[in-house]
PDB file of C-alpha atoms in Angstrom:
ATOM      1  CA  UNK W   1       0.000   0.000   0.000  1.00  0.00           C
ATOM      2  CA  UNK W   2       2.949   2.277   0.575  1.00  0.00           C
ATOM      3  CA  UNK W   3       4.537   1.718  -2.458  1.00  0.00           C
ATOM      4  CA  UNK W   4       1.089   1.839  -4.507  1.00  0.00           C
ATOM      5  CA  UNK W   5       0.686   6.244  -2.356  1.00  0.00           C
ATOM      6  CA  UNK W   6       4.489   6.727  -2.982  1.00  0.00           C
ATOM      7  CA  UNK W   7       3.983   5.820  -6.955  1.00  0.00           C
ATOM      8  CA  UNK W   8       0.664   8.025  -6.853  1.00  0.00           C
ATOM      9  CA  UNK W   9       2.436  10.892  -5.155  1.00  0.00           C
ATOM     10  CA  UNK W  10       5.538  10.752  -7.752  1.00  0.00           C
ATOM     11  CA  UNK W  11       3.466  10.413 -10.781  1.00  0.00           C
ATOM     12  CA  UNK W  12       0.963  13.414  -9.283  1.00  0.00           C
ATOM     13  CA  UNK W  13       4.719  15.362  -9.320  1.00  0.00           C
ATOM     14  CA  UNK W  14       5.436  14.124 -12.792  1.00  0.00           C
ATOM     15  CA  UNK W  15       2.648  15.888 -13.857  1.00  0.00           C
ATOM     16  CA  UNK W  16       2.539  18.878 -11.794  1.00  0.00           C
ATOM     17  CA  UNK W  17       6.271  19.762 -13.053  1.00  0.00           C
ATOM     18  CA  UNK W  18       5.341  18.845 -16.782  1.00  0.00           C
ATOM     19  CA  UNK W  19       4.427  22.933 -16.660  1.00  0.00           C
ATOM     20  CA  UNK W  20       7.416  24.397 -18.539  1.00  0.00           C
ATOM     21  CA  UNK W  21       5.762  25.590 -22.242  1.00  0.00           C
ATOM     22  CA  UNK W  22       6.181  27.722 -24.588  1.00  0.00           C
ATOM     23  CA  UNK W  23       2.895  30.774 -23.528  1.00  0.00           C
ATOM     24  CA  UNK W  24       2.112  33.922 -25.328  1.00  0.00           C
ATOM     25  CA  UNK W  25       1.432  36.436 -22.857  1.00  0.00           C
ATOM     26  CA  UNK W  26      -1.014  39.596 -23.596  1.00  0.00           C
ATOM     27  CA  UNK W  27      -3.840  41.318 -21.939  1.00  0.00           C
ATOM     28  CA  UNK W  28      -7.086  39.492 -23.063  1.00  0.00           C
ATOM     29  CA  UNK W  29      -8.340  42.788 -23.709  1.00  0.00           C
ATOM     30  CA  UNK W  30      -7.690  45.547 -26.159  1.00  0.00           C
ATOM     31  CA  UNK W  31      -8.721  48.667 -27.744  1.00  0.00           C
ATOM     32  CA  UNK W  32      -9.520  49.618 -31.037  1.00  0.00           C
ATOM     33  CA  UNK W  33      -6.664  52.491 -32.700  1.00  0.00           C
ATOM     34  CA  UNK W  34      -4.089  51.875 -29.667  1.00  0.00           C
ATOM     35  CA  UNK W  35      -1.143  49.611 -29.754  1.00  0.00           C
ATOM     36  CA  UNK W  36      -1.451  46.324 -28.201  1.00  0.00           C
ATOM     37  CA  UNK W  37       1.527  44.267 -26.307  1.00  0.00           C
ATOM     38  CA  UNK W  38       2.072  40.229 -27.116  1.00  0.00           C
ATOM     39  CA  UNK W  39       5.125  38.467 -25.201  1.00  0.00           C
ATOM     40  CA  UNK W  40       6.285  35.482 -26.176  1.00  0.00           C
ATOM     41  CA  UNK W  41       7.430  33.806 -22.922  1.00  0.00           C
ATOM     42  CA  UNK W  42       9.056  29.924 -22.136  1.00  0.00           C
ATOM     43  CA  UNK W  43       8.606  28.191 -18.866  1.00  0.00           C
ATOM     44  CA  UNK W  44       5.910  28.044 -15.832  1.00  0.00           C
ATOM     45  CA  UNK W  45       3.342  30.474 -16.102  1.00  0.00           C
ATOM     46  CA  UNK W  46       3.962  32.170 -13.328  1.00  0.00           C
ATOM     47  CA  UNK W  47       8.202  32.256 -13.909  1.00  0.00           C
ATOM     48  CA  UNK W  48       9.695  33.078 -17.266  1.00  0.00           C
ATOM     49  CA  UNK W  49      13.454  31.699 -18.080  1.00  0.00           C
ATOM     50  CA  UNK W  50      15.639  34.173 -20.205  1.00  0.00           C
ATOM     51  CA  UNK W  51      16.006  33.745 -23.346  1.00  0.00           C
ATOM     52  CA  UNK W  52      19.531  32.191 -23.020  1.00  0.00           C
ATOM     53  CA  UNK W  53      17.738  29.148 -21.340  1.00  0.00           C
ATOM     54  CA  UNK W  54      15.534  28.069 -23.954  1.00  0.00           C
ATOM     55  CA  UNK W  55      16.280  25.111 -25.716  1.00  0.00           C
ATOM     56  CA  UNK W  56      13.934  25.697 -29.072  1.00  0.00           C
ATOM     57  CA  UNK W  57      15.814  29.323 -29.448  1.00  0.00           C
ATOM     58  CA  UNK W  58      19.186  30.438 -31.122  1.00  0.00           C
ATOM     59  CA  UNK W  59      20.608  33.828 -30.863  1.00  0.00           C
ATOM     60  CA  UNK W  60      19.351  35.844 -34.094  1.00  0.00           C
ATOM     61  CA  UNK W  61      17.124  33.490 -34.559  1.00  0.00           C
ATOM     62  CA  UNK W  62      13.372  35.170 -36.768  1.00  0.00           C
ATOM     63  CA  UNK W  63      10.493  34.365 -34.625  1.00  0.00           C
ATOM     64  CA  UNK W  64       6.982  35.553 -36.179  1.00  0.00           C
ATOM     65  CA  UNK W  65       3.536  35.232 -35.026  1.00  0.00           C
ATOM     66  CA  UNK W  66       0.323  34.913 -36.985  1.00  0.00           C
ATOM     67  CA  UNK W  67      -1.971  38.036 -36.131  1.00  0.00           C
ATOM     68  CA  UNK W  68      -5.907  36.685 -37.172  1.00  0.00           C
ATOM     69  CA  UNK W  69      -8.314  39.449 -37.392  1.00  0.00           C
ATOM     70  CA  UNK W  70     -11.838  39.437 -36.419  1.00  0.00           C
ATOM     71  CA  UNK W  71     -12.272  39.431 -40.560  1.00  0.00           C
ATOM     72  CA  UNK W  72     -10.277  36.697 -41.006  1.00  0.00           C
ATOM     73  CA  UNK W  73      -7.412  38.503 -42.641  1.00  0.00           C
ATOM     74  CA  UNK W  74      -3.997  37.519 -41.759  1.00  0.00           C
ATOM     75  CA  UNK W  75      -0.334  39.449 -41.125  1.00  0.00           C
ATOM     76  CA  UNK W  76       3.138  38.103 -39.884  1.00  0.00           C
ATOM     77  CA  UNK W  77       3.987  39.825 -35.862  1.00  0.00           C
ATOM     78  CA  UNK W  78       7.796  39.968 -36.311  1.00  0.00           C
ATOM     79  CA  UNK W  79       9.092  39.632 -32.896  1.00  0.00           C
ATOM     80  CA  UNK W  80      12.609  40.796 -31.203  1.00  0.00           C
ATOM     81  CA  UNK W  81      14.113  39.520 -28.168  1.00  0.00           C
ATOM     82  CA  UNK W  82      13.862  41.294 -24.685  1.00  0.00           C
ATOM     83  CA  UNK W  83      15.939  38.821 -21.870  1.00  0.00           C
ATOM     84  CA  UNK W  84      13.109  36.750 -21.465  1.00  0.00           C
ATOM     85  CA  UNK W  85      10.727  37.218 -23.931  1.00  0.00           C
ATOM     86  CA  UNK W  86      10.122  37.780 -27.500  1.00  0.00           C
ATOM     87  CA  UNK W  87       7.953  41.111 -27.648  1.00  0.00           C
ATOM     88  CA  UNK W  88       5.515  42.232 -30.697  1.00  0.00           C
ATOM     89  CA  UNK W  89       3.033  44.379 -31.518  1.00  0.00           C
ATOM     90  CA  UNK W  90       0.329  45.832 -33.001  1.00  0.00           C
ATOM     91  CA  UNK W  91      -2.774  48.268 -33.426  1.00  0.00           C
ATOM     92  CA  UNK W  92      -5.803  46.790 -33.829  1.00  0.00           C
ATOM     93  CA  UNK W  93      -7.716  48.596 -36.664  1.00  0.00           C
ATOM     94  CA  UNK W  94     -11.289  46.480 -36.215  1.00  0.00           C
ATOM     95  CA  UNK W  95     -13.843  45.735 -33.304  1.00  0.00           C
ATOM     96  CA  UNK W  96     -13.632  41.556 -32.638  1.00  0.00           C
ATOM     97  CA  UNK W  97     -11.827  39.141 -31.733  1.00  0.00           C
ATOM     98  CA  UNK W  98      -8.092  38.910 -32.533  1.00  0.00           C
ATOM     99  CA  UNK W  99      -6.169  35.820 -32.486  1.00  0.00           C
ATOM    100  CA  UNK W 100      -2.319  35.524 -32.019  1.00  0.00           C
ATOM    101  CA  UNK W 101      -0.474  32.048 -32.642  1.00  0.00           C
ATOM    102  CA  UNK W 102       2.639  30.870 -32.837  1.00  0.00           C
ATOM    103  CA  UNK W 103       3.352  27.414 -34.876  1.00  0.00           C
ATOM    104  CA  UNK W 104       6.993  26.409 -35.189  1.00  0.00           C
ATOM    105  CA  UNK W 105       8.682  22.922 -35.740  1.00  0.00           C
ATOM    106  CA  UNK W 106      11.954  23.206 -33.744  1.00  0.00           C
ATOM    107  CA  UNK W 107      15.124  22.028 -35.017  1.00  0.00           C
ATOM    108  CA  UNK W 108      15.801  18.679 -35.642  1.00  0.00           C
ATOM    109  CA  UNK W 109      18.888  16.704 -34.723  1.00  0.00           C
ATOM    110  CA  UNK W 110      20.359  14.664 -37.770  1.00  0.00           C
ATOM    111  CA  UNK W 111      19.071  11.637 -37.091  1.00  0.00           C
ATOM    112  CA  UNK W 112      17.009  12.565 -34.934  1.00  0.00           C
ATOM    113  CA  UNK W 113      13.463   9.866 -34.990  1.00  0.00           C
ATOM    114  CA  UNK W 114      11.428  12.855 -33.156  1.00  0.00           C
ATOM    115  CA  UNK W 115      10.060  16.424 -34.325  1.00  0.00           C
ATOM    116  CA  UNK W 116       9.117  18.558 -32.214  1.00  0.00           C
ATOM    117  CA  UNK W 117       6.625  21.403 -32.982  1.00  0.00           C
ATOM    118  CA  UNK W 118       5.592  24.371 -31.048  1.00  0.00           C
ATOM    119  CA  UNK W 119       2.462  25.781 -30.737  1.00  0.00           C
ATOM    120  CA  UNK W 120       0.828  29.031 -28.763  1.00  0.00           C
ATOM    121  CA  UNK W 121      -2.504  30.964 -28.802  1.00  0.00           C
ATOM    122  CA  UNK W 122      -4.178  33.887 -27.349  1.00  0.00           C
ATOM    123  CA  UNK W 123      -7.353  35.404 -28.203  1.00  0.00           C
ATOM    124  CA  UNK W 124      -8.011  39.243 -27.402  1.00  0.00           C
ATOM    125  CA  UNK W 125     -11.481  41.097 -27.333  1.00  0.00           C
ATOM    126  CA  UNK W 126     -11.659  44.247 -28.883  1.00  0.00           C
ATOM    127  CA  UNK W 127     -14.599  46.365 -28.125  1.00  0.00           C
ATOM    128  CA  UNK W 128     -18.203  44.459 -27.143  1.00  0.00           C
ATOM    129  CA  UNK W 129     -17.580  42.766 -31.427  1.00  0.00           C
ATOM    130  CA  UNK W 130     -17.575  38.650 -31.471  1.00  0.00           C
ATOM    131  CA  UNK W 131     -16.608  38.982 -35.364  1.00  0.00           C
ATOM    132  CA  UNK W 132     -14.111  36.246 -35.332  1.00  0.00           C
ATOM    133  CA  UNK W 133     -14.825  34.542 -32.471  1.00  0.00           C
ATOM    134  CA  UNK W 134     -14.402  31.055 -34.206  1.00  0.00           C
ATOM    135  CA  UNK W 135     -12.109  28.148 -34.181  1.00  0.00           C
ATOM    136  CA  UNK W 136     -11.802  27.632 -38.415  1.00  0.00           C
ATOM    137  CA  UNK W 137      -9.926  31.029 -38.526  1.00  0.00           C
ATOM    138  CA  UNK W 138      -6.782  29.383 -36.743  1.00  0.00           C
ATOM    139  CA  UNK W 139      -4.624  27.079 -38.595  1.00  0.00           C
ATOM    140  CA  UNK W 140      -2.233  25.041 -36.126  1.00  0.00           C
ATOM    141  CA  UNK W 141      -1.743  21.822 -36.341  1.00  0.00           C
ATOM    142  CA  UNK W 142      -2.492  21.709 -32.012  1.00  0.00           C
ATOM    143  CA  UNK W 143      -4.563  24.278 -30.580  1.00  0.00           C
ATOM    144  CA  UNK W 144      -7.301  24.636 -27.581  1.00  0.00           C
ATOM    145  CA  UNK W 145     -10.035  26.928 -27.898  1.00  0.00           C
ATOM    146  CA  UNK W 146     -11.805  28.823 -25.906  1.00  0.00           C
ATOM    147  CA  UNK W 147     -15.404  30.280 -27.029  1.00  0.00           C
ATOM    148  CA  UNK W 148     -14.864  32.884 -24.161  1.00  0.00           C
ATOM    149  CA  UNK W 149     -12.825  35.178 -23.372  1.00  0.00           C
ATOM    150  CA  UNK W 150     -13.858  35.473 -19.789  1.00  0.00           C
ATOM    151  CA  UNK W 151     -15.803  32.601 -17.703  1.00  0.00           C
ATOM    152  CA  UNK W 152     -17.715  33.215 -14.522  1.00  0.00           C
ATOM    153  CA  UNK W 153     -16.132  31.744 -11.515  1.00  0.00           C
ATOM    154  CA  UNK W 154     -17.600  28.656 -10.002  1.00  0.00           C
ATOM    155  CA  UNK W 155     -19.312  28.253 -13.761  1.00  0.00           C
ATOM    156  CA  UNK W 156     -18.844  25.297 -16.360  1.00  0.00           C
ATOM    157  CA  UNK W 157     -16.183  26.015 -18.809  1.00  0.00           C
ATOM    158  CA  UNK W 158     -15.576  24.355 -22.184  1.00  0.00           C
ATOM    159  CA  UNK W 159     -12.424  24.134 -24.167  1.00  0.00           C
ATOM    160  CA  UNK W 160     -12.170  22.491 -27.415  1.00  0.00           C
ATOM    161  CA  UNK W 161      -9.230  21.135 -28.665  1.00  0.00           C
ATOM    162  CA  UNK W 162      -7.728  20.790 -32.125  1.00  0.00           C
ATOM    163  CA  UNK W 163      -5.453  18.830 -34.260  1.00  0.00           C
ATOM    164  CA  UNK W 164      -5.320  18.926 -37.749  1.00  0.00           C
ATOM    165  CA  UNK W 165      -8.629  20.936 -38.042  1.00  0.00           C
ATOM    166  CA  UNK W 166     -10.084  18.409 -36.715  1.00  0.00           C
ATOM    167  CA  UNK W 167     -11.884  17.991 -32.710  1.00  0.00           C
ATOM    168  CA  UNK W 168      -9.231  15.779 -30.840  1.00  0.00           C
ATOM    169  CA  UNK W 169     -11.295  13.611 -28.854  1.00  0.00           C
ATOM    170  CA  UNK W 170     -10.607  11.465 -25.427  1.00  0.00           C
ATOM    171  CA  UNK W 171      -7.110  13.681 -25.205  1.00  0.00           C
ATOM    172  CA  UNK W 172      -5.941  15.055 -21.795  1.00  0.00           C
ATOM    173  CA  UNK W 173      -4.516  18.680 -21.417  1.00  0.00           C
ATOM    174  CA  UNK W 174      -3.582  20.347 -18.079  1.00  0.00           C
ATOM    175  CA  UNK W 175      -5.399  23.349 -16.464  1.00  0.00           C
ATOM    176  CA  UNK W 176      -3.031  25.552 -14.681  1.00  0.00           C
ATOM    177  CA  UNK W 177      -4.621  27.865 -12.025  1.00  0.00           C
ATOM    178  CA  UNK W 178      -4.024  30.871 -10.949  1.00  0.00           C
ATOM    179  CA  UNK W 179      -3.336  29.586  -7.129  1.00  0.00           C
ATOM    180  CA  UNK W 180      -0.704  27.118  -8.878  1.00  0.00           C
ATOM    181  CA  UNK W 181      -3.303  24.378  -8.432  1.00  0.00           C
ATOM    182  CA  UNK W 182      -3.265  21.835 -11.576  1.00  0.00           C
ATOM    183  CA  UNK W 183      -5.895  19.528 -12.887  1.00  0.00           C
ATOM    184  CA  UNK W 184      -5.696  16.930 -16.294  1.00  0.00           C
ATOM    185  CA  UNK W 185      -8.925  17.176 -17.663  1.00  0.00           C
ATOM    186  CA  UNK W 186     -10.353  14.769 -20.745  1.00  0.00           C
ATOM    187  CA  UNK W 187     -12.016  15.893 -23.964  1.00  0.00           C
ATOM    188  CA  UNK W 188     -15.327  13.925 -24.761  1.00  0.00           C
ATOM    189  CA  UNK W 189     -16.488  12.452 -28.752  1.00  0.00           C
ATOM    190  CA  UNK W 190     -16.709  15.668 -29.629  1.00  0.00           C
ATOM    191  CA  UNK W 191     -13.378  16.899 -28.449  1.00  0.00           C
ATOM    192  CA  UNK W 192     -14.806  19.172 -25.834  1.00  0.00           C
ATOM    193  CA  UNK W 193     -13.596  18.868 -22.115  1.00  0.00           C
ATOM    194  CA  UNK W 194     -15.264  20.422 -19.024  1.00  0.00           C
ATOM    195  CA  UNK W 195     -14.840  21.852 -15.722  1.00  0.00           C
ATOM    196  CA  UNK W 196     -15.948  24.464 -13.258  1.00  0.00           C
ATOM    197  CA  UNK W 197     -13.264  26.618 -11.905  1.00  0.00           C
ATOM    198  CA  UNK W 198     -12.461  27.491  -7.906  1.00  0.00           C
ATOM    199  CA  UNK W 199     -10.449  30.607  -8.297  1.00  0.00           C
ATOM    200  CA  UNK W 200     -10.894  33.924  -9.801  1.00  0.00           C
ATOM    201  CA  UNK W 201      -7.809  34.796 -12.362  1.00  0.00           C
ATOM    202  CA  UNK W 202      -5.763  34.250 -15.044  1.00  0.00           C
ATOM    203  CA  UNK W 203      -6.033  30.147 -16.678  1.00  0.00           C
ATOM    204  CA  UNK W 204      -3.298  28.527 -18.391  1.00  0.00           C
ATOM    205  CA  UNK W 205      -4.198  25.345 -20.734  1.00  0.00           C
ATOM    206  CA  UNK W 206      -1.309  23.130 -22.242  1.00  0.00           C
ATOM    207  CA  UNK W 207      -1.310  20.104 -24.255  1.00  0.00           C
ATOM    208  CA  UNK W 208       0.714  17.773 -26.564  1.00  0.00           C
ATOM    209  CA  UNK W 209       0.549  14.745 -28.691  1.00  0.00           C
ATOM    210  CA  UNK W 210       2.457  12.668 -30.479  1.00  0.00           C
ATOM    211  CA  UNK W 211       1.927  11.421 -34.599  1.00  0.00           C
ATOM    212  CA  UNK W 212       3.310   8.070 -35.946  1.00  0.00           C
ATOM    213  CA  UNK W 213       4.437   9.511 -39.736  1.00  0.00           C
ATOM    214  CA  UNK W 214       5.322   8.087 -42.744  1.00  0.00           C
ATOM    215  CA  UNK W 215       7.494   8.921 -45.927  1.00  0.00           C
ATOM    216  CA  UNK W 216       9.561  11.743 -43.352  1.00  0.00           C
ATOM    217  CA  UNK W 217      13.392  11.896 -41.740  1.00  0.00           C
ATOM    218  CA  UNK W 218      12.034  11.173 -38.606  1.00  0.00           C
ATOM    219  CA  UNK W 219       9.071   8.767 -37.271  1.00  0.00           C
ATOM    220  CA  UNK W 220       6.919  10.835 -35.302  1.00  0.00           C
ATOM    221  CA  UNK W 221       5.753  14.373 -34.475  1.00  0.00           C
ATOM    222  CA  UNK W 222       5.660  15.293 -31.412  1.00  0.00           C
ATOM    223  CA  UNK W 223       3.757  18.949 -30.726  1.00  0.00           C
ATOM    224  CA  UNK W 224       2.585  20.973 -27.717  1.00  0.00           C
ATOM    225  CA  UNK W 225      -0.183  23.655 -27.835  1.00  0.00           C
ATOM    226  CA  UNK W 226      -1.015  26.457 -25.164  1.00  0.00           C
ATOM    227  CA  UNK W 227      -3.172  29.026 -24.527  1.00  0.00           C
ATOM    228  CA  UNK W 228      -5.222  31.117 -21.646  1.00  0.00           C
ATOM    229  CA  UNK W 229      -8.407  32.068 -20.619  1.00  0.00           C
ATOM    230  CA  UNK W 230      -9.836  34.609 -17.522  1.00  0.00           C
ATOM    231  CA  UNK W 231     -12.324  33.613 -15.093  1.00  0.00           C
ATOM    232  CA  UNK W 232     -14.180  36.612 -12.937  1.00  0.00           C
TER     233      UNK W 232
END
């Protein structure tokens, strides 16, 4: 019985220290006609490691986001490094909902049987607008989705999750809380999953899976996906 809480308790901290991701950090919020901050951060949510640190990164190296407007139109976010973050931005010109995303396959080792691809997402509000508040305007290959901004405390909330365009069903992703607590939640048929939050705040959501391939260099894919949501 010991052994069976001691393998519990390590797995539970397996988990809980699986938290180090690639995030892009910006205010879920913006205003029409004035410039508008996105960060592109690596590690918890809550503590960022400097650039130097990050193992996907080279010095020099051309990092660009995808800005989605609420019309669907698209334009490359180039980014330049700040210590410990990559820092863009821009001016939103229409009322809606902007998406920013980040989809990168890191380099590969010769050799190497694994790629690894990064992905990142955050949605901002402009004005009261929910032009382009839908899922088939982003085109990652991993993403989770959010239909709201902002969730009521103590209220269901639904995230959908992504890959290939397609729902990813029976998948688990981690829910980071703003009090640091964590919880693996499951996504049903439809690729939906569900849970009611305990803490007012800032959510972080990450996720990754891995893709047998054929006819590549390597043998599988292996990608990760986050994003964040607020809960009032």
């Amino acid at each position: 019985m010991k052994k069976l809480i001691v393998s519990i308790l390590t797995f539970f901290v397996v988990l809980s220290a699986s938290a180090h991701a690639v995030f892009i950090e910006t205010a879920l919020k913006g205003v029409k006609g004035q410039s508008h901050t996105v960060k592109v951060v690596y590690g918890e949510p809550d503590e960022h490691e400097d650039i130097s640190k990050w193992w996907w990164y080279k010095d020099g190296m051309q990092v660009d986001l995808t800005l989605i407007k609420p019309d669907g139109s698209t334009t490359a976010l180039t980014t330049t490094a700040q210590g410990n973050h990559l820092l863009a931005t821009f001016v939103p010109d229409q009322e809606g909902v902007y998406h920013v995303s980040l989809a990168r396959d890191t380099e590969r080792r010769e050799g190497a049987k694994t790629q690894y691809q990064i992905n990142a997402l955050a949605s901002i509000q402009v004005g009261r607008s929910t032009v382009g508040n839908v899922a088939t305007h982003i085109v990652n290959d991993l993403f989770v989705y959010a239909d709201q901004g902002v969730y009521k405390n103590k209220k269901e909330v639904s995230l959908a999750l992504y890959e290939k365009g397609k729902p990813a069903a029976h998948t688990f992703f981690q829910v980071i809380a703003p009090s640091g607590w964590i919880r693996w939640v499951e996504t049903d048929d439809k690729g939906v999953a569900r849970f009611i939050p305990e803490w007012t705040g800032k959510y972080f959501v990450e996720v990754s899976k891995k893709e047998k391939v054929e006819g590549e260099a390597f043998e599988e894919y292996s990608r990760a996906t986050s994003m964040s949501f607020e809960v009032k």
